[in-house]
């Protein structure tokens, strides 16, 4: 991405299913396992798998999960298999988003540096097209696809896509692209007046958006982990 | 005869729905259309006061829905205009009394004898407001030039497009119109209120009229006379314009500039 500043690396990370955290037996069992091999677990990174755990929705719950694991010398670094709302809450608790494709609890560390085997080509997903104004209180989610809106998105409306978002009108509500964790997703709009923009869980609220770009056609991308707004 | 159902709705309270419902209904009646105005705000009955018929209420909308009274026992004929009828609601019941099939039956019956059925919606987006909008053919969104009102109106427009009978049965969508009320050109000029253009831009629906903030509206409410009966008042004339536009006439927007005070009025300090 940014020349020599950023280097890729592959790590093994433990995955804890969110449902287990609620199980009263979880903590004692975890403590027992750590007692057996304390060095392996010391400061080990953990990813929380939120599959079938829709009840995790707010920042506090993620902070609580972080604390439970921290009591056992583990460091919660991120989440996977999240819904867009969970992604936002998790980002609020300082957690990163991991792609949902690592079901095996342990994977051999020396992995190919790049994904040489692309995921099987799914049937081409059609871009979701919305031609009516997206009114306050409405939520539109383009699952696994791009979202194109050819009208305005009102304050209080929320548009979400796993891919890119294009708004050929004023963007006044919330726009969340790369909701499944795709850091390459972008947001394009003809007029930036958004309440919130987010890509892969990183977000800016309206008062953090650059004032000089307000009302202008822009695109928003993640560059070096930072949301960057550039005039089109 | 198949009457048209018009709902006046806004989401937000206190923006002038009931005042506008009374004025629009009276305006339609003054042009010779047989019109009834129904109060959907069960439990917070106000329309009868605004229409000045509160002392003649015997039966109400809920009685008719429940079959306890006949329609012609509950309808109150306006004393000022023969084409205008008022259909008051119950002050003692709540919104749950608005059963959808009952409301439908009453509206269908009204359609046989009226050209226009004007429904005054309660505030909010709950059962009462949803029932008031459900059967609408047209909607008049009453909005004040301020951000909270505009946002709520936007929400209501979205609900009309998804939760109305026309939406559910894939019929031609509800015709949605914007009525901007309590507009104060003076405050707009100072930047304290949104301009007409701001509101139109955000809501992107056709503008039916702009009603200037006016003392005559308060006076009209307190005396139980819809403001359109006041020929002198700018608000009354603005409602007449709105009714004319609703019926398809082209009229220039008025009252968008601060009222010019004449030299003598300014000199003697009279408003």
Short mmCIF file of C-alpha atoms in Angstrom, two decimals:
data_model
loop_
_atom_site.label_atom_id
_atom_site.label_comp_id
_atom_site.label_asym_id
_atom_site.label_seq_id
_atom_site.Cartn_x
_atom_site.Cartn_y
_atom_site.Cartn_z
CA UNK A 1 0.00 0.00 0.00
CA UNK A 2 2.36 2.72 1.11
CA UNK A 3 5.66 1.50 -0.21
CA UNK A 4 8.07 0.37 2.47
CA UNK A 5 6.11 1.76 5.36
CA UNK A 6 3.69 -1.12 5.46
CA UNK A 7 4.65 -4.74 5.20
CA UNK A 8 2.36 -7.72 5.09
CA UNK A 9 2.67 -10.56 7.58
CA UNK A 10 0.64 -13.63 8.45
CA UNK A 11 -0.21 -14.60 11.99
CA UNK A 12 -2.05 -17.33 13.77
CA UNK A 13 -4.85 -15.95 15.80
CA UNK A 14 -7.17 -17.73 18.19
CA UNK A 15 -10.85 -17.48 17.47
CA UNK A 16 -13.36 -17.44 20.29
CA UNK A 17 -17.04 -17.89 19.49
CA UNK A 18 -19.05 -15.09 21.06
CA UNK A 19 -21.70 -17.51 22.30
CA UNK A 20 -19.11 -19.24 24.50
CA UNK A 21 -18.51 -16.02 26.44
CA UNK A 22 -22.03 -16.23 27.77
CA UNK A 23 -21.53 -19.81 28.93
CA UNK A 24 -20.80 -19.88 32.68
CA UNK A 25 -18.43 -22.83 32.12
CA UNK A 26 -16.29 -20.83 29.69
CA UNK A 27 -14.15 -18.86 32.12
CA UNK A 28 -13.18 -21.81 34.38
CA UNK A 29 -12.36 -23.96 31.33
CA UNK A 30 -10.29 -21.21 29.77
CA UNK A 31 -8.44 -20.62 33.04
CA UNK A 32 -7.69 -24.36 33.23
CA UNK A 33 -6.32 -24.45 29.69
CA UNK A 34 -4.14 -21.39 30.28
CA UNK A 35 -2.81 -22.91 33.50
CA UNK A 36 -1.56 -25.85 31.46
CA UNK A 37 0.35 -23.76 28.90
CA UNK A 38 0.62 -20.20 30.19
CA UNK A 39 3.36 -19.12 27.80
CA UNK A 40 1.34 -20.02 24.75
CA UNK A 41 -1.55 -17.88 25.88
CA UNK A 42 0.29 -14.91 27.36
CA UNK A 43 -0.81 -11.75 25.51
CA UNK A 44 -2.09 -13.90 22.67
CA UNK A 45 -4.32 -12.14 20.16
CA UNK A 46 -7.93 -13.28 19.92
CA UNK A 47 -10.62 -12.71 17.33
CA UNK A 48 -14.23 -12.87 18.43
CA UNK A 49 -16.45 -14.81 16.03
CA UNK A 50 -19.95 -13.32 16.06
CA UNK A 51 -21.61 -15.95 13.92
CA UNK A 52 -25.06 -16.67 15.41
CA UNK A 53 -24.46 -14.03 18.09
CA UNK A 54 -26.80 -11.25 17.05
CA UNK A 55 -27.21 -10.17 20.68
CA UNK A 56 -23.83 -8.44 20.60
CA UNK A 57 -24.80 -5.03 19.34
CA UNK A 58 -23.25 -2.33 21.44
CA UNK A 59 -19.84 -1.00 22.26
CA UNK A 60 -20.17 -1.88 25.95
CA UNK A 61 -20.65 -5.58 25.17
CA UNK A 62 -17.50 -5.61 23.10
CA UNK A 63 -15.63 -3.77 25.82
CA UNK A 64 -16.91 -6.38 28.30
CA UNK A 65 -15.73 -9.26 26.07
CA UNK A 66 -12.36 -7.56 25.84
CA UNK A 67 -12.19 -7.37 29.62
CA UNK A 68 -13.16 -11.01 30.21
CA UNK A 69 -10.41 -12.16 27.85
CA UNK A 70 -7.94 -9.72 29.30
CA UNK A 71 -8.47 -11.26 32.74
CA UNK A 72 -7.01 -14.43 31.21
CA UNK A 73 -4.00 -12.68 29.65
CA UNK A 74 -5.64 -12.69 26.21
CA UNK A 75 -5.95 -9.61 24.01
CA UNK A 76 -9.06 -9.19 21.91
CA UNK A 77 -7.98 -7.55 18.67
CA UNK A 78 -10.90 -7.94 16.34
CA UNK A 79 -14.16 -9.52 15.24
CA UNK A 80 -15.42 -11.59 12.35
CA UNK A 81 -18.75 -12.65 10.89
CA UNK A 82 -20.35 -9.41 12.00
CA UNK A 83 -23.43 -7.55 10.89
CA UNK A 84 -22.94 -3.92 9.80
CA UNK A 85 -24.30 -2.67 13.14
CA UNK A 86 -21.98 -4.97 15.06
CA UNK A 87 -19.07 -3.84 12.93
CA UNK A 88 -19.74 -0.24 13.85
CA UNK A 89 -20.04 -1.06 17.57
CA UNK A 90 -16.90 -3.18 17.44
CA UNK A 91 -15.00 -0.39 15.71
CA UNK A 92 -16.22 1.89 18.47
CA UNK A 93 -14.62 -0.46 21.00
CA UNK A 94 -11.37 -0.27 19.07
CA UNK A 95 -11.66 -3.68 17.41
CA UNK A 96 -10.54 -4.55 13.90
CA UNK A 97 -12.60 -6.49 11.40
CA UNK A 98 -11.39 -9.85 10.06
CA UNK A 99 -12.72 -11.56 6.98
CA UNK A 100 -15.15 -14.37 7.78
CA UNK A 101 -13.22 -17.15 6.07
CA UNK A 102 -11.17 -18.86 8.78
CA UNK A 103 -13.34 -21.50 10.35
CA UNK A 104 -10.50 -23.79 11.47
CA UNK A 105 -9.38 -22.97 14.99
CA UNK A 106 -5.75 -23.67 14.17
CA UNK A 107 -4.12 -23.14 10.83
CA UNK A 108 -0.55 -23.90 9.93
CA UNK A 109 1.35 -20.60 10.17
CA UNK A 110 3.33 -20.73 6.93
CA UNK A 111 0.60 -19.70 4.60
CA UNK A 112 1.03 -18.45 1.07
CA UNK A 113 1.86 -14.76 1.31
CA UNK A 114 -0.88 -13.83 -1.09
CA UNK A 115 -4.15 -15.62 -1.55
CA UNK A 116 -3.12 -17.80 -4.47
CA UNK A 117 -6.42 -19.67 -4.41
CA UNK A 118 -9.20 -17.21 -4.99
CA UNK A 119 -12.52 -18.03 -3.42
CA UNK A 120 -14.75 -19.95 -5.81
CA UNK A 121 -16.39 -17.52 -8.21
CA UNK A 122 -19.90 -16.99 -6.97
CA UNK A 123 -22.59 -16.06 -9.44
CA UNK A 124 -22.00 -12.41 -10.36
CA UNK A 125 -23.75 -10.33 -7.74
CA UNK A 126 -25.89 -7.66 -9.23
CA UNK A 127 -25.35 -4.10 -8.07
CA UNK A 128 -28.27 -2.89 -6.01
CA UNK A 129 -29.87 0.09 -7.73
CA UNK A 130 -32.11 2.55 -5.87
CA UNK A 131 -33.79 5.27 -7.92
CA UNK A 132 -36.07 6.82 -5.29
CA UNK A 133 -34.90 9.23 -2.58
CA UNK A 134 -33.81 7.27 0.50
CA UNK A 135 -35.96 8.81 3.22
CA UNK A 136 -35.18 9.38 6.86
CA UNK A 137 -35.61 6.19 8.90
CA UNK A 138 -35.03 3.90 5.92
CA UNK A 139 -32.19 1.40 5.86
CA UNK A 140 -30.93 -0.17 2.66
CA UNK A 141 -28.36 -2.95 2.71
CA UNK A 142 -26.72 -4.25 -0.44
CA UNK A 143 -25.57 -7.65 0.78
CA UNK A 144 -22.39 -8.75 -0.92
CA UNK A 145 -22.83 -6.11 -3.58
CA UNK A 146 -22.32 -2.51 -4.60
CA UNK A 147 -25.07 0.01 -4.01
CA UNK A 148 -25.99 2.76 -6.44
CA UNK A 149 -28.48 5.45 -5.42
CA UNK A 150 -29.57 7.87 -8.15
CA UNK A 151 -31.36 10.22 -5.75
CA UNK A 152 -30.67 11.94 -2.47
CA UNK A 153 -30.08 10.12 0.80
CA UNK A 154 -31.86 12.05 3.55
CA UNK A 155 -30.62 12.82 7.04
CA UNK A 156 -31.57 9.91 9.26
CA UNK A 157 -31.39 7.37 6.42
CA UNK A 158 -28.76 4.64 6.33
CA UNK A 159 -27.28 2.99 3.27
CA UNK A 160 -24.99 0.01 3.69
CA UNK A 161 -23.12 -2.12 1.18
CA UNK A 162 -20.56 -4.87 1.40
CA UNK A 163 -19.03 -3.30 -1.69
CA UNK A 164 -18.84 0.29 -2.94
CA UNK A 165 -21.50 2.95 -2.54
CA UNK A 166 -22.34 5.48 -5.23
CA UNK A 167 -24.79 8.29 -4.57
CA UNK A 168 -25.71 10.42 -7.57
CA UNK A 169 -27.35 13.05 -5.40
CA UNK A 170 -26.78 14.60 -2.02
CA UNK A 171 -25.56 12.20 0.65
CA UNK A 172 -27.04 13.55 3.87
CA UNK A 173 -27.55 10.36 5.86
CA UNK A 174 -25.18 7.60 6.88
CA UNK A 175 -23.22 5.56 4.35
CA UNK A 176 -21.33 2.40 5.31
CA UNK A 177 -19.32 0.74 2.54
CA UNK A 178 -17.27 -2.43 2.88
CA UNK A 179 -19.59 -3.47 5.67
CA UNK A 180 -18.31 -7.04 5.49
CA UNK A 181 -14.79 -5.80 6.13
CA UNK A 182 -13.62 -4.99 2.59
CA UNK A 183 -11.00 -2.27 3.10
CA UNK A 184 -10.86 -1.53 -0.63
CA UNK A 185 -14.48 -0.43 -0.78
CA UNK A 186 -15.12 3.23 -1.54
CA UNK A 187 -17.91 5.75 -1.26
CA UNK A 188 -18.68 8.16 -4.08
CA UNK A 189 -21.21 10.93 -3.87
CA UNK A 190 -22.20 14.03 -5.85
CA UNK A 191 -22.64 16.08 -2.68
CA UNK A 192 -21.08 15.25 0.62
CA UNK A 193 -23.31 16.34 3.51
CA UNK A 194 -23.25 13.01 5.33
CA UNK A 195 -23.98 12.38 9.00
CA UNK A 196 -21.53 9.51 9.03
CA UNK A 197 -19.36 7.68 6.56
CA UNK A 198 -17.70 4.35 7.19
CA UNK A 199 -15.53 1.92 5.29
CA UNK A 200 -14.82 -1.52 6.75
CA UNK A 201 -15.70 -0.30 10.21
CA UNK A 202 -13.55 2.81 10.25
CA UNK A 203 -15.84 5.79 10.44
CA UNK A 204 -16.04 9.57 10.55
CA UNK A 205 -19.03 11.49 11.86
CA UNK A 206 -20.07 14.70 10.17
CA UNK A 207 -18.11 16.99 12.46
CA UNK A 208 -14.94 15.04 11.68
CA UNK A 209 -15.45 15.34 7.95
CA UNK A 210 -13.29 18.01 6.32
CA UNK A 211 -15.38 21.18 6.24
CA UNK A 212 -13.86 22.30 2.95
CA UNK A 213 -15.32 19.23 1.22
CA UNK A 214 -18.85 19.82 2.49
CA UNK A 215 -21.32 20.01 -0.38
CA UNK A 216 -18.83 18.84 -2.99
CA UNK A 217 -18.61 15.73 -5.14
CA UNK A 218 -16.09 13.47 -3.44
CA UNK A 219 -14.85 9.96 -3.07
CA UNK A 220 -13.90 8.39 0.20
CA UNK A 221 -11.37 5.61 0.53
CA UNK A 222 -9.31 3.93 3.21
CA UNK A 223 -5.69 4.94 2.72
CA UNK A 224 -3.23 3.60 5.27
CA UNK A 225 -6.07 2.73 7.62
CA UNK A 226 -7.37 6.30 7.48
CA UNK A 227 -10.54 7.47 5.82
CA UNK A 228 -9.52 9.91 3.14
CA UNK A 229 -11.90 12.29 1.40
CA UNK A 230 -10.86 13.57 -2.01
CA UNK A 231 -12.68 15.92 -4.34
CA UNK A 232 -13.81 14.31 -7.57
CA UNK B 1 -69.36 9.73 -6.83
CA UNK B 2 -66.04 8.46 -5.49
CA UNK B 3 -64.49 10.89 -3.09
CA UNK B 4 -60.77 11.35 -2.68
CA UNK B 5 -59.07 10.76 0.65
CA UNK B 6 -56.52 13.42 1.61
CA UNK B 7 -54.39 13.00 4.72
CA UNK B 8 -52.65 15.88 6.48
CA UNK B 9 -49.67 14.47 8.26
CA UNK B 10 -46.24 15.54 9.49
CA UNK B 11 -44.67 13.17 11.99
CA UNK B 12 -43.82 16.06 14.26
CA UNK B 13 -46.44 17.63 16.50
CA UNK B 14 -47.36 21.29 16.69
CA UNK B 15 -46.55 22.12 13.08
CA UNK B 16 -50.11 23.07 12.16
CA UNK B 17 -51.75 19.87 10.94
CA UNK B 18 -55.16 20.52 12.45
CA UNK B 19 -55.16 24.20 11.49
CA UNK B 20 -54.21 23.22 7.95
CA UNK B 21 -56.75 20.38 7.79
CA UNK B 22 -59.49 22.80 8.84
CA UNK B 23 -58.31 25.47 6.40
CA UNK B 24 -57.88 23.13 3.43
CA UNK B 25 -61.23 21.43 4.05
CA UNK B 26 -62.99 24.79 4.37
CA UNK B 27 -61.13 26.06 1.30
CA UNK B 28 -62.32 23.08 -0.76
CA UNK B 29 -65.88 23.59 0.49
CA UNK B 30 -65.77 27.31 -0.35
CA UNK B 31 -65.05 26.28 -3.94
CA UNK B 32 -68.20 24.19 -3.93
CA UNK B 33 -66.73 20.73 -3.29
CA UNK B 34 -68.59 18.59 -0.80
CA UNK B 35 -65.98 18.06 1.88
CA UNK B 36 -65.76 16.30 5.23
CA UNK B 37 -62.86 16.71 7.64
CA UNK B 38 -62.17 13.81 10.02
CA UNK B 39 -60.25 13.99 13.29
CA UNK B 40 -57.96 10.93 13.62
CA UNK B 41 -56.36 12.23 16.81
CA UNK B 42 -58.37 9.93 19.10
CA UNK B 43 -58.02 10.98 22.74
CA UNK B 44 -56.69 14.44 21.89
CA UNK B 45 -59.70 15.81 20.07
CA UNK B 46 -59.04 19.32 18.75
CA UNK B 47 -60.51 19.61 15.30
CA UNK B 48 -63.99 20.35 16.69
CA UNK B 49 -62.55 23.36 18.56
CA UNK B 50 -60.71 24.67 15.51
CA UNK B 51 -63.89 24.25 13.48
CA UNK B 52 -65.99 25.85 16.22
CA UNK B 53 -68.45 22.98 16.59
CA UNK B 54 -67.36 21.56 19.94
CA UNK B 55 -70.74 22.19 21.54
CA UNK B 56 -72.59 20.19 18.92
CA UNK B 57 -70.69 16.90 19.25
CA UNK B 58 -72.98 13.99 20.16
CA UNK B 59 -71.57 10.92 18.44
CA UNK B 60 -68.06 10.51 17.10
CA UNK B 61 -65.82 8.60 14.67
CA UNK B 62 -65.22 5.78 17.15
CA UNK B 63 -68.96 5.35 17.78
CA UNK B 64 -69.45 4.95 14.03
CA UNK B 65 -66.51 2.54 13.68
CA UNK B 66 -67.99 0.41 16.45
CA UNK B 67 -71.46 0.57 14.92
CA UNK B 68 -72.92 2.42 17.91
CA UNK B 69 -74.05 5.31 15.76
CA UNK B 70 -74.86 5.96 12.12
CA UNK B 71 -72.67 8.19 9.99
CA UNK B 72 -75.32 10.89 9.58
CA UNK B 73 -75.79 11.01 13.35
CA UNK B 74 -72.12 11.80 13.88
CA UNK B 75 -71.42 14.19 10.99
CA UNK B 76 -71.74 17.85 11.96
CA UNK B 77 -72.75 20.30 9.28
CA UNK B 78 -70.75 23.51 9.26
CA UNK B 79 -72.83 26.63 9.96
CA UNK B 80 -70.84 28.81 7.57
CA UNK B 81 -70.77 26.59 4.51
CA UNK B 82 -73.29 24.01 3.32
CA UNK B 83 -70.68 21.83 1.61
CA UNK B 84 -68.57 21.39 4.72
CA UNK B 85 -68.98 18.67 7.34
CA UNK B 86 -66.97 17.90 10.46
CA UNK B 87 -66.45 14.38 11.75
CA UNK B 88 -65.18 14.67 15.32
CA UNK B 89 -63.37 11.93 17.18
CA UNK B 90 -63.57 10.59 20.72
CA UNK B 91 -61.78 12.33 23.56
CA UNK B 92 -62.17 9.40 25.96
CA UNK B 93 -60.80 6.55 23.86
CA UNK B 94 -57.31 5.94 22.52
CA UNK B 95 -55.77 5.21 19.14
CA UNK B 96 -56.34 1.46 19.48
CA UNK B 97 -59.99 2.16 18.84
CA UNK B 98 -59.04 2.96 15.22
CA UNK B 99 -59.62 -0.49 13.78
CA UNK B 100 -58.47 -0.62 10.20
CA UNK B 101 -61.47 -2.48 8.77
CA UNK B 102 -63.83 -0.16 10.64
CA UNK B 103 -62.01 2.91 9.32
CA UNK B 104 -62.11 1.48 5.80
CA UNK B 105 -65.85 0.86 6.02
CA UNK B 106 -66.50 4.42 7.22
CA UNK B 107 -64.26 5.96 4.54
CA UNK B 108 -65.93 3.91 1.80
CA UNK B 109 -69.32 5.12 2.99
CA UNK B 110 -68.10 8.75 3.04
CA UNK B 111 -66.73 8.42 -0.50
CA UNK B 112 -70.29 7.95 -1.74
CA UNK B 113 -71.44 11.35 -0.59
CA UNK B 114 -68.33 13.55 -0.53
CA UNK B 115 -65.84 14.83 -3.10
CA UNK B 116 -63.05 15.15 -0.57
CA UNK B 117 -62.42 13.41 2.73
CA UNK B 118 -59.75 15.32 4.63
CA UNK B 119 -58.08 13.29 7.38
CA UNK B 120 -56.34 15.15 10.19
CA UNK B 121 -53.61 12.78 11.36
CA UNK B 122 -52.23 12.66 14.88
CA UNK B 123 -48.50 13.33 15.34
CA UNK B 124 -46.04 10.47 15.54
CA UNK B 125 -45.57 7.39 13.40
CA UNK B 126 -47.58 4.97 15.51
CA UNK B 127 -50.91 3.29 14.97
CA UNK B 128 -52.98 6.50 14.85
CA UNK B 129 -50.83 8.21 12.26
CA UNK B 130 -50.37 5.01 10.25
CA UNK B 131 -54.13 4.39 10.16
CA UNK B 132 -54.81 7.99 9.11
CA UNK B 133 -52.41 7.68 6.17
CA UNK B 134 -53.18 4.10 5.18
CA UNK B 135 -56.19 4.78 2.96
CA UNK B 136 -54.96 8.08 1.53
CA UNK B 137 -55.10 8.94 -2.17
CA UNK B 138 -53.19 12.17 -1.58
CA UNK B 139 -51.09 13.38 1.29
CA UNK B 140 -50.31 16.91 2.35
CA UNK B 141 -47.13 16.95 4.41
CA UNK B 142 -47.29 19.85 6.82
CA UNK B 143 -43.75 21.02 7.55
CA UNK B 144 -42.22 23.93 9.43
CA UNK B 145 -39.01 25.45 8.07
CA UNK B 146 -36.80 23.86 10.69
CA UNK B 147 -34.54 20.81 10.57
CA UNK B 148 -36.42 18.60 13.04
CA UNK B 149 -39.71 19.08 11.26
CA UNK B 150 -38.12 18.46 7.86
CA UNK B 151 -36.51 15.24 9.04
CA UNK B 152 -39.79 13.94 10.49
CA UNK B 153 -41.61 14.87 7.30
CA UNK B 154 -39.03 12.94 5.33
CA UNK B 155 -39.71 9.89 7.48
CA UNK B 156 -43.45 10.21 6.91
CA UNK B 157 -42.96 10.47 3.14
CA UNK B 158 -40.99 7.23 3.34
CA UNK B 159 -43.80 5.56 5.28
CA UNK B 160 -46.40 6.72 2.75
CA UNK B 161 -44.32 5.08 0.06
CA UNK B 162 -44.11 1.78 1.93
CA UNK B 163 -46.94 1.43 4.44
CA UNK B 164 -49.98 2.88 2.69
CA UNK B 165 -52.68 0.77 1.08
CA UNK B 166 -51.63 2.02 -2.33
CA UNK B 167 -48.07 0.87 -1.64
CA UNK B 168 -49.14 -2.52 -0.29
CA UNK B 169 -51.37 -3.26 -3.27
CA UNK B 170 -48.94 -1.83 -5.84
CA UNK B 171 -51.40 0.81 -6.95
CA UNK B 172 -50.45 4.25 -8.18
CA UNK B 173 -48.48 5.80 -5.29
CA UNK B 174 -50.04 8.30 -2.90
CA UNK B 175 -49.69 11.80 -4.39
CA UNK B 176 -47.53 13.66 -1.89
CA UNK B 177 -47.54 17.46 -1.52
CA UNK B 178 -45.56 19.78 0.69
CA UNK B 179 -47.26 22.50 2.71
CA UNK B 180 -44.76 24.72 4.43
CA UNK B 181 -46.41 26.36 7.41
CA UNK B 182 -45.41 28.94 10.02
CA UNK B 183 -43.02 30.49 7.52
CA UNK B 184 -41.52 33.73 8.75
CA UNK B 185 -39.72 35.61 5.93
CA UNK B 186 -38.14 37.86 8.53
CA UNK B 187 -36.55 34.93 10.38
CA UNK B 188 -35.55 33.25 7.14
CA UNK B 189 -33.75 36.45 6.18
CA UNK B 190 -31.86 36.37 9.47
CA UNK B 191 -30.87 32.77 8.81
CA UNK B 192 -32.90 31.45 11.75
CA UNK B 193 -35.16 29.35 9.56
CA UNK B 194 -34.68 27.18 6.50
CA UNK B 195 -35.67 28.75 3.21
CA UNK B 196 -38.39 27.36 0.95
CA UNK B 197 -35.63 26.19 -1.38
CA UNK B 198 -33.80 24.36 1.43
CA UNK B 199 -36.90 22.42 2.38
CA UNK B 200 -37.85 21.63 -1.22
CA UNK B 201 -34.34 20.43 -1.88
CA UNK B 202 -34.31 18.01 1.05
CA UNK B 203 -37.83 16.63 0.67
CA UNK B 204 -37.97 16.78 -3.14
CA UNK B 205 -41.76 16.72 -3.41
CA UNK B 206 -43.98 19.31 -5.13
CA UNK B 207 -44.74 22.41 -3.10
CA UNK B 208 -48.44 23.10 -2.53
CA UNK B 209 -48.04 26.31 -0.62
CA UNK B 210 -46.24 28.41 1.91
CA UNK B 211 -48.30 29.66 4.86
CA UNK B 212 -46.78 32.69 6.55
CA UNK B 213 -46.58 32.77 10.33
CA UNK B 214 -49.50 34.98 11.23
CA UNK B 215 -51.40 36.16 14.25
CA UNK B 216 -54.58 35.58 12.33
CA UNK B 217 -53.98 31.82 12.63
CA UNK B 218 -53.97 31.97 16.42
CA UNK B 219 -57.02 34.20 16.39
CA UNK B 220 -58.79 31.82 14.01
CA UNK B 221 -58.03 28.81 16.24
CA UNK B 222 -59.26 30.55 19.34
CA UNK B 223 -62.50 31.64 17.75
CA UNK B 224 -63.12 28.31 16.04
CA UNK B 225 -63.08 29.79 12.54
CA UNK B 226 -60.87 28.21 9.88
CA UNK B 227 -58.47 30.90 8.75
CA UNK B 228 -59.64 30.76 5.12
CA UNK B 229 -62.83 32.54 6.21
CA UNK B 230 -60.65 35.54 7.05
CA UNK B 231 -60.26 37.28 3.67
CA UNK B 232 -57.87 39.85 5.08
CA UNK B 233 -55.31 37.49 6.53
CA UNK B 234 -52.20 36.55 4.53
CA UNK B 235 -52.38 33.04 6.00
CA UNK B 236 -55.99 32.69 4.85
CA UNK B 237 -55.10 33.83 1.34
CA UNK B 238 -52.09 31.51 1.29
CA UNK B 239 -54.38 28.56 2.14
CA UNK B 240 -56.73 29.59 -0.68
CA UNK B 241 -53.73 29.51 -3.03
CA UNK B 242 -52.74 26.07 -1.73
CA UNK B 243 -56.25 24.73 -2.32
CA UNK B 244 -56.24 26.18 -5.84
CA UNK B 245 -52.89 24.50 -6.57
CA UNK B 246 -54.17 21.24 -5.13
CA UNK B 247 -57.01 21.43 -7.65
CA UNK B 248 -54.51 21.92 -10.45
CA UNK B 249 -54.37 25.70 -10.86
CA UNK B 250 -51.10 27.51 -11.37
CA UNK B 251 -50.50 30.27 -8.85
CA UNK B 252 -47.44 32.31 -7.98
CA UNK B 253 -46.08 31.85 -4.46
CA UNK B 254 -46.83 34.80 -2.21
CA UNK B 255 -45.76 36.02 1.21
CA UNK B 256 -42.14 34.93 0.82
CA UNK B 257 -40.80 38.42 1.48
CA UNK B 258 -40.90 40.27 4.80
CA UNK B 259 -43.99 42.46 4.92
CA UNK B 260 -43.12 46.02 4.03
CA UNK B 261 -44.23 48.43 6.67
CA UNK B 262 -45.67 51.62 5.34
CA UNK B 263 -44.03 54.84 6.32
CA UNK B 264 -46.92 55.88 8.52
CA UNK B 265 -47.23 52.52 10.21
CA UNK B 266 -43.52 52.55 10.98
CA UNK B 267 -43.84 56.11 12.23
CA UNK B 268 -46.60 55.22 14.64
CA UNK B 269 -45.09 51.86 15.53
CA UNK B 270 -48.13 49.81 14.61
CA UNK B 271 -47.72 46.34 13.28
#
